[in-house]
């Protein structure tokens, strides 16, 4: 299965995948049907699924600056709206799959997961975090030890990364 097929499957299950989701390393942002946001990421030796409340994020239309130097902000029609987390946004819940403990992963093994493998772990974590959403058609073939972890505030960046243009994100939050 490729990333596009997986996102279509998630859409059929009621999850709306939004940018900046990407397949390598697997990182997924999805809107829940009843409100809220899921953030799934494979990094290091762990795979995390975090849930944000509906008021913790918004979609912002990117804006550019006028070339004449007047400082006027102009809409950037070529760019789609961006998902933005508020500065004080913290996950309301989270689950973690510890690949180092379960499978002996070292270094950045989780970042190398294929979309198929990541989708399987996502389903398992989703069943623990949001039980009322159903699993995929294939079901689960055995649940790894998923531990609920108190999501530390360091899990969310406190400031936006500097982009190629050297500008930081608006004060309302940071782009993800």
PDB file of C-alpha atoms in Angstrom:
ATOM      1  CA  UNK A   1       0.000   0.000   0.000  1.00  0.00           C
ATOM      2  CA  UNK A   2       1.275   3.478  -0.781  1.00  0.00           C
ATOM      3  CA  UNK A   3       0.665   6.650   1.239  1.00  0.00           C
ATOM      4  CA  UNK A   4      -2.177   7.890  -0.998  1.00  0.00           C
ATOM      5  CA  UNK A   5      -4.020   4.563  -0.708  1.00  0.00           C
ATOM      6  CA  UNK A   6      -3.617   4.607   3.075  1.00  0.00           C
ATOM      7  CA  UNK A   7      -4.977   8.147   3.355  1.00  0.00           C
ATOM      8  CA  UNK A   8      -7.977   7.161   1.206  1.00  0.00           C
ATOM      9  CA  UNK A   9      -8.601   4.222   3.536  1.00  0.00           C
ATOM     10  CA  UNK A  10      -8.437   6.533   6.539  1.00  0.00           C
ATOM     11  CA  UNK A  11     -10.858   8.929   4.823  1.00  0.00           C
ATOM     12  CA  UNK A  12     -13.302   6.052   4.320  1.00  0.00           C
ATOM     13  CA  UNK A  13     -13.056   5.409   8.083  1.00  0.00           C
ATOM     14  CA  UNK A  14     -13.913   9.042   8.861  1.00  0.00           C
ATOM     15  CA  UNK A  15     -10.433  10.533   9.330  1.00  0.00           C
ATOM     16  CA  UNK A  16      -9.523  13.498   7.144  1.00  0.00           C
ATOM     17  CA  UNK A  17      -5.761  13.536   6.523  1.00  0.00           C
ATOM     18  CA  UNK A  18      -4.408  17.069   6.179  1.00  0.00           C
ATOM     19  CA  UNK A  19      -1.072  18.571   5.145  1.00  0.00           C
ATOM     20  CA  UNK A  20       1.775  18.466   6.149  1.00  0.00           C
ATOM     21  CA  UNK A  21       1.394  14.664   6.320  1.00  0.00           C
ATOM     22  CA  UNK A  22       4.110  12.757   4.471  1.00  0.00           C
ATOM     23  CA  UNK A  23       5.273   9.174   3.870  1.00  0.00           C
ATOM     24  CA  UNK A  24       8.994   9.228   4.728  1.00  0.00           C
ATOM     25  CA  UNK A  25       9.451   9.236   7.622  1.00  0.00           C
ATOM     26  CA  UNK A  26       5.791   8.572   8.184  1.00  0.00           C
ATOM     27  CA  UNK A  27       4.079  11.579   9.767  1.00  0.00           C
ATOM     28  CA  UNK A  28       0.327  11.969   9.676  1.00  0.00           C
ATOM     29  CA  UNK A  29      -2.045  14.728  10.774  1.00  0.00           C
ATOM     30  CA  UNK A  30      -5.730  13.739  10.697  1.00  0.00           C
ATOM     31  CA  UNK A  31      -8.953  15.437  11.733  1.00  0.00           C
ATOM     32  CA  UNK A  32     -11.277  13.283  13.820  1.00  0.00           C
ATOM     33  CA  UNK A  33     -14.938  13.024  12.764  1.00  0.00           C
ATOM     34  CA  UNK A  34     -16.195  14.326  16.133  1.00  0.00           C
ATOM     35  CA  UNK A  35     -13.612  17.107  16.321  1.00  0.00           C
ATOM     36  CA  UNK A  36     -10.012  17.112  17.381  1.00  0.00           C
ATOM     37  CA  UNK A  37      -6.746  16.284  15.702  1.00  0.00           C
ATOM     38  CA  UNK A  38      -4.472  13.243  15.639  1.00  0.00           C
ATOM     39  CA  UNK A  39      -0.712  13.484  15.147  1.00  0.00           C
ATOM     40  CA  UNK A  40       1.027  10.212  14.256  1.00  0.00           C
ATOM     41  CA  UNK A  41       4.790  10.124  13.834  1.00  0.00           C
ATOM     42  CA  UNK A  42       7.495   7.528  13.491  1.00  0.00           C
ATOM     43  CA  UNK A  43      10.814   8.767  14.841  1.00  0.00           C
ATOM     44  CA  UNK A  44      13.863   7.323  16.528  1.00  0.00           C
ATOM     45  CA  UNK A  45      12.857   4.028  18.068  1.00  0.00           C
ATOM     46  CA  UNK A  46       9.315   5.063  18.941  1.00  0.00           C
ATOM     47  CA  UNK A  47       6.008   5.578  17.207  1.00  0.00           C
ATOM     48  CA  UNK A  48       3.704   8.155  18.814  1.00  0.00           C
ATOM     49  CA  UNK A  49       0.037   8.958  18.374  1.00  0.00           C
ATOM     50  CA  UNK A  50      -1.147  12.149  20.078  1.00  0.00           C
ATOM     51  CA  UNK A  51      -4.597  13.697  20.228  1.00  0.00           C
ATOM     52  CA  UNK A  52      -5.253  17.447  20.343  1.00  0.00           C
ATOM     53  CA  UNK A  53      -8.483  19.168  21.347  1.00  0.00           C
ATOM     54  CA  UNK A  54     -10.486  20.981  18.700  1.00  0.00           C
ATOM     55  CA  UNK A  55      -9.528  24.422  20.023  1.00  0.00           C
ATOM     56  CA  UNK A  56      -5.776  23.720  19.851  1.00  0.00           C
ATOM     57  CA  UNK A  57      -5.393  24.120  16.098  1.00  0.00           C
ATOM     58  CA  UNK A  58      -6.615  26.186  13.192  1.00  0.00           C
ATOM     59  CA  UNK A  59      -6.088  26.563   9.478  1.00  0.00           C
ATOM     60  CA  UNK A  60      -4.323  29.737   8.391  1.00  0.00           C
ATOM     61  CA  UNK A  61      -4.073  31.167   4.905  1.00  0.00           C
ATOM     62  CA  UNK A  62      -0.421  31.896   4.096  1.00  0.00           C
ATOM     63  CA  UNK A  63       0.308  35.506   3.231  1.00  0.00           C
ATOM     64  CA  UNK A  64       3.205  37.131   1.429  1.00  0.00           C
ATOM     65  CA  UNK A  65       4.654  40.611   1.494  1.00  0.00           C
ATOM     66  CA  UNK A  66       4.280  43.190  -1.230  1.00  0.00           C
ATOM     67  CA  UNK A  67       7.466  43.540  -3.329  1.00  0.00           C
ATOM     68  CA  UNK A  68       7.335  47.346  -3.313  1.00  0.00           C
ATOM     69  CA  UNK A  69       8.508  47.500   0.315  1.00  0.00           C
ATOM     70  CA  UNK A  70       5.338  49.038   1.756  1.00  0.00           C
ATOM     71  CA  UNK A  71       4.997  46.168   4.246  1.00  0.00           C
ATOM     72  CA  UNK A  72       1.499  45.251   3.124  1.00  0.00           C
ATOM     73  CA  UNK A  73       0.610  41.577   3.484  1.00  0.00           C
ATOM     74  CA  UNK A  74      -0.940  39.966   0.440  1.00  0.00           C
ATOM     75  CA  UNK A  75      -2.759  36.644   0.203  1.00  0.00           C
ATOM     76  CA  UNK A  76      -0.760  33.824  -1.335  1.00  0.00           C
ATOM     77  CA  UNK A  77      -3.389  32.164  -3.563  1.00  0.00           C
ATOM     78  CA  UNK A  78      -0.997  29.481  -4.808  1.00  0.00           C
ATOM     79  CA  UNK A  79      -0.533  28.079  -1.293  1.00  0.00           C
ATOM     80  CA  UNK A  80      -3.259  26.040   0.418  1.00  0.00           C
ATOM     81  CA  UNK A  81      -4.261  26.821   4.019  1.00  0.00           C
ATOM     82  CA  UNK A  82      -1.789  25.488   6.588  1.00  0.00           C
ATOM     83  CA  UNK A  83      -2.497  23.595   9.766  1.00  0.00           C
ATOM     84  CA  UNK A  84      -1.292  25.664  12.718  1.00  0.00           C
ATOM     85  CA  UNK A  85      -1.079  24.623  16.352  1.00  0.00           C
ATOM     86  CA  UNK A  86      -1.671  27.303  18.951  1.00  0.00           C
ATOM     87  CA  UNK A  87       1.356  28.221  21.074  1.00  0.00           C
ATOM     88  CA  UNK A  88      -0.104  26.719  24.227  1.00  0.00           C
ATOM     89  CA  UNK A  89      -1.417  23.556  22.533  1.00  0.00           C
ATOM     90  CA  UNK A  90      -0.662  20.367  24.413  1.00  0.00           C
ATOM     91  CA  UNK A  91      -1.866  16.874  23.556  1.00  0.00           C
ATOM     92  CA  UNK A  92      -4.900  15.790  25.565  1.00  0.00           C
ATOM     93  CA  UNK A  93      -3.860  12.170  25.222  1.00  0.00           C
ATOM     94  CA  UNK A  94      -1.184  10.045  23.710  1.00  0.00           C
ATOM     95  CA  UNK A  95       0.038   6.499  23.249  1.00  0.00           C
ATOM     96  CA  UNK A  96       3.489   5.272  22.337  1.00  0.00           C
ATOM     97  CA  UNK A  97       4.873   2.112  20.778  1.00  0.00           C
ATOM     98  CA  UNK A  98       8.385   1.542  22.075  1.00  0.00           C
ATOM     99  CA  UNK A  99      10.186  -0.306  19.286  1.00  0.00           C
ATOM    100  CA  UNK A 100      13.422  -0.527  21.288  1.00  0.00           C
ATOM    101  CA  UNK A 101      11.731  -2.505  24.055  1.00  0.00           C
ATOM    102  CA  UNK A 102       9.413  -4.550  21.833  1.00  0.00           C
ATOM    103  CA  UNK A 103      11.557  -5.340  18.805  1.00  0.00           C
ATOM    104  CA  UNK A 104      15.072  -4.254  19.697  1.00  0.00           C
ATOM    105  CA  UNK A 105      15.075  -1.237  17.395  1.00  0.00           C
ATOM    106  CA  UNK A 106      18.119   1.022  17.571  1.00  0.00           C
ATOM    107  CA  UNK A 107      18.856   4.467  16.257  1.00  0.00           C
ATOM    108  CA  UNK A 108      16.223   5.598  13.781  1.00  0.00           C
ATOM    109  CA  UNK A 109      14.502   2.335  12.887  1.00  0.00           C
ATOM    110  CA  UNK A 110      10.988   3.769  13.371  1.00  0.00           C
ATOM    111  CA  UNK A 111      11.766   6.463  10.809  1.00  0.00           C
ATOM    112  CA  UNK A 112      12.451   3.734   8.248  1.00  0.00           C
ATOM    113  CA  UNK A 113       9.064   2.034   8.612  1.00  0.00           C
ATOM    114  CA  UNK A 114       7.197   1.411   5.385  1.00  0.00           C
ATOM    115  CA  UNK A 115       3.708   2.823   4.992  1.00  0.00           C
ATOM    116  CA  UNK A 116       2.256  -0.690   5.451  1.00  0.00           C
ATOM    117  CA  UNK A 117       4.110  -1.265   8.721  1.00  0.00           C
ATOM    118  CA  UNK A 118       3.290   2.230   9.967  1.00  0.00           C
ATOM    119  CA  UNK A 119      -0.403   1.742   9.100  1.00  0.00           C
ATOM    120  CA  UNK A 120      -0.489  -1.435  11.182  1.00  0.00           C
ATOM    121  CA  UNK A 121       1.050   0.307  14.202  1.00  0.00           C
ATOM    122  CA  UNK A 122      -1.284   3.290  13.663  1.00  0.00           C
ATOM    123  CA  UNK A 123      -4.341   1.023  13.841  1.00  0.00           C
ATOM    124  CA  UNK A 124      -3.104  -0.553  17.061  1.00  0.00           C
ATOM    125  CA  UNK A 125      -2.368   2.790  18.688  1.00  0.00           C
ATOM    126  CA  UNK A 126      -5.653   4.273  17.447  1.00  0.00           C
ATOM    127  CA  UNK A 127      -7.603   1.401  19.014  1.00  0.00           C
ATOM    128  CA  UNK A 128      -6.032   2.273  22.361  1.00  0.00           C
ATOM    129  CA  UNK A 129      -6.345   6.068  22.097  1.00  0.00           C
ATOM    130  CA  UNK A 130      -9.746   6.398  20.369  1.00  0.00           C
ATOM    131  CA  UNK A 131     -11.521   3.057  20.925  1.00  0.00           C
ATOM    132  CA  UNK A 132     -14.791   4.022  19.203  1.00  0.00           C
ATOM    133  CA  UNK A 133     -13.094   4.271  15.795  1.00  0.00           C
ATOM    134  CA  UNK A 134     -13.055   0.882  14.112  1.00  0.00           C
ATOM    135  CA  UNK A 135      -9.973  -0.900  12.852  1.00  0.00           C
ATOM    136  CA  UNK A 136      -9.205  -1.434   9.200  1.00  0.00           C
ATOM    137  CA  UNK A 137     -10.727  -4.285   7.230  1.00  0.00           C
ATOM    138  CA  UNK A 138      -7.781  -6.556   8.023  1.00  0.00           C
ATOM    139  CA  UNK A 139      -8.223  -6.194  11.769  1.00  0.00           C
ATOM    140  CA  UNK A 140      -5.407  -6.664  14.235  1.00  0.00           C
ATOM    141  CA  UNK A 141      -3.106  -9.655  14.383  1.00  0.00           C
ATOM    142  CA  UNK A 142      -1.908  -9.226  17.941  1.00  0.00           C
ATOM    143  CA  UNK A 143      -1.435  -6.073  19.895  1.00  0.00           C
ATOM    144  CA  UNK A 144       2.055  -4.994  20.903  1.00  0.00           C
ATOM    145  CA  UNK A 145       2.556  -3.639  24.383  1.00  0.00           C
ATOM    146  CA  UNK A 146       1.363  -0.102  23.970  1.00  0.00           C
ATOM    147  CA  UNK A 147       1.888   2.003  27.013  1.00  0.00           C
ATOM    148  CA  UNK A 148      -0.053   5.119  27.728  1.00  0.00           C
ATOM    149  CA  UNK A 149       2.424   7.835  28.325  1.00  0.00           C
ATOM    150  CA  UNK A 150       1.951  11.195  29.854  1.00  0.00           C
ATOM    151  CA  UNK A 151       2.844  13.396  26.937  1.00  0.00           C
ATOM    152  CA  UNK A 152       5.479  15.856  28.050  1.00  0.00           C
ATOM    153  CA  UNK A 153       5.355  19.458  26.953  1.00  0.00           C
ATOM    154  CA  UNK A 154       8.593  18.899  25.041  1.00  0.00           C
ATOM    155  CA  UNK A 155       6.589  16.786  22.592  1.00  0.00           C
ATOM    156  CA  UNK A 156       5.292  20.000  21.054  1.00  0.00           C
ATOM    157  CA  UNK A 157       7.701  22.564  19.717  1.00  0.00           C
ATOM    158  CA  UNK A 158       7.591  25.843  21.547  1.00  0.00           C
ATOM    159  CA  UNK A 159       8.558  27.932  18.554  1.00  0.00           C
ATOM    160  CA  UNK A 160       8.394  27.653  14.801  1.00  0.00           C
ATOM    161  CA  UNK A 161      11.382  26.530  12.802  1.00  0.00           C
ATOM    162  CA  UNK A 162      12.969  29.137  10.608  1.00  0.00           C
ATOM    163  CA  UNK A 163      11.923  28.523   7.023  1.00  0.00           C
ATOM    164  CA  UNK A 164      13.913  29.243   3.878  1.00  0.00           C
ATOM    165  CA  UNK A 165      12.617  32.815   3.770  1.00  0.00           C
ATOM    166  CA  UNK A 166      13.883  33.471   7.288  1.00  0.00           C
ATOM    167  CA  UNK A 167      10.422  34.392   8.599  1.00  0.00           C
ATOM    168  CA  UNK A 168       8.845  32.873  11.676  1.00  0.00           C
ATOM    169  CA  UNK A 169       5.248  31.765  11.948  1.00  0.00           C
ATOM    170  CA  UNK A 170       2.499  34.133  13.108  1.00  0.00           C
ATOM    171  CA  UNK A 171       2.156  34.688  16.848  1.00  0.00           C
ATOM    172  CA  UNK A 172      -1.018  32.569  17.065  1.00  0.00           C
ATOM    173  CA  UNK A 173       0.928  29.342  16.804  1.00  0.00           C
ATOM    174  CA  UNK A 174       3.410  27.492  14.719  1.00  0.00           C
ATOM    175  CA  UNK A 175       3.098  25.552  11.482  1.00  0.00           C
ATOM    176  CA  UNK A 176       3.448  21.849  11.855  1.00  0.00           C
TER     177      UNK A 176
END
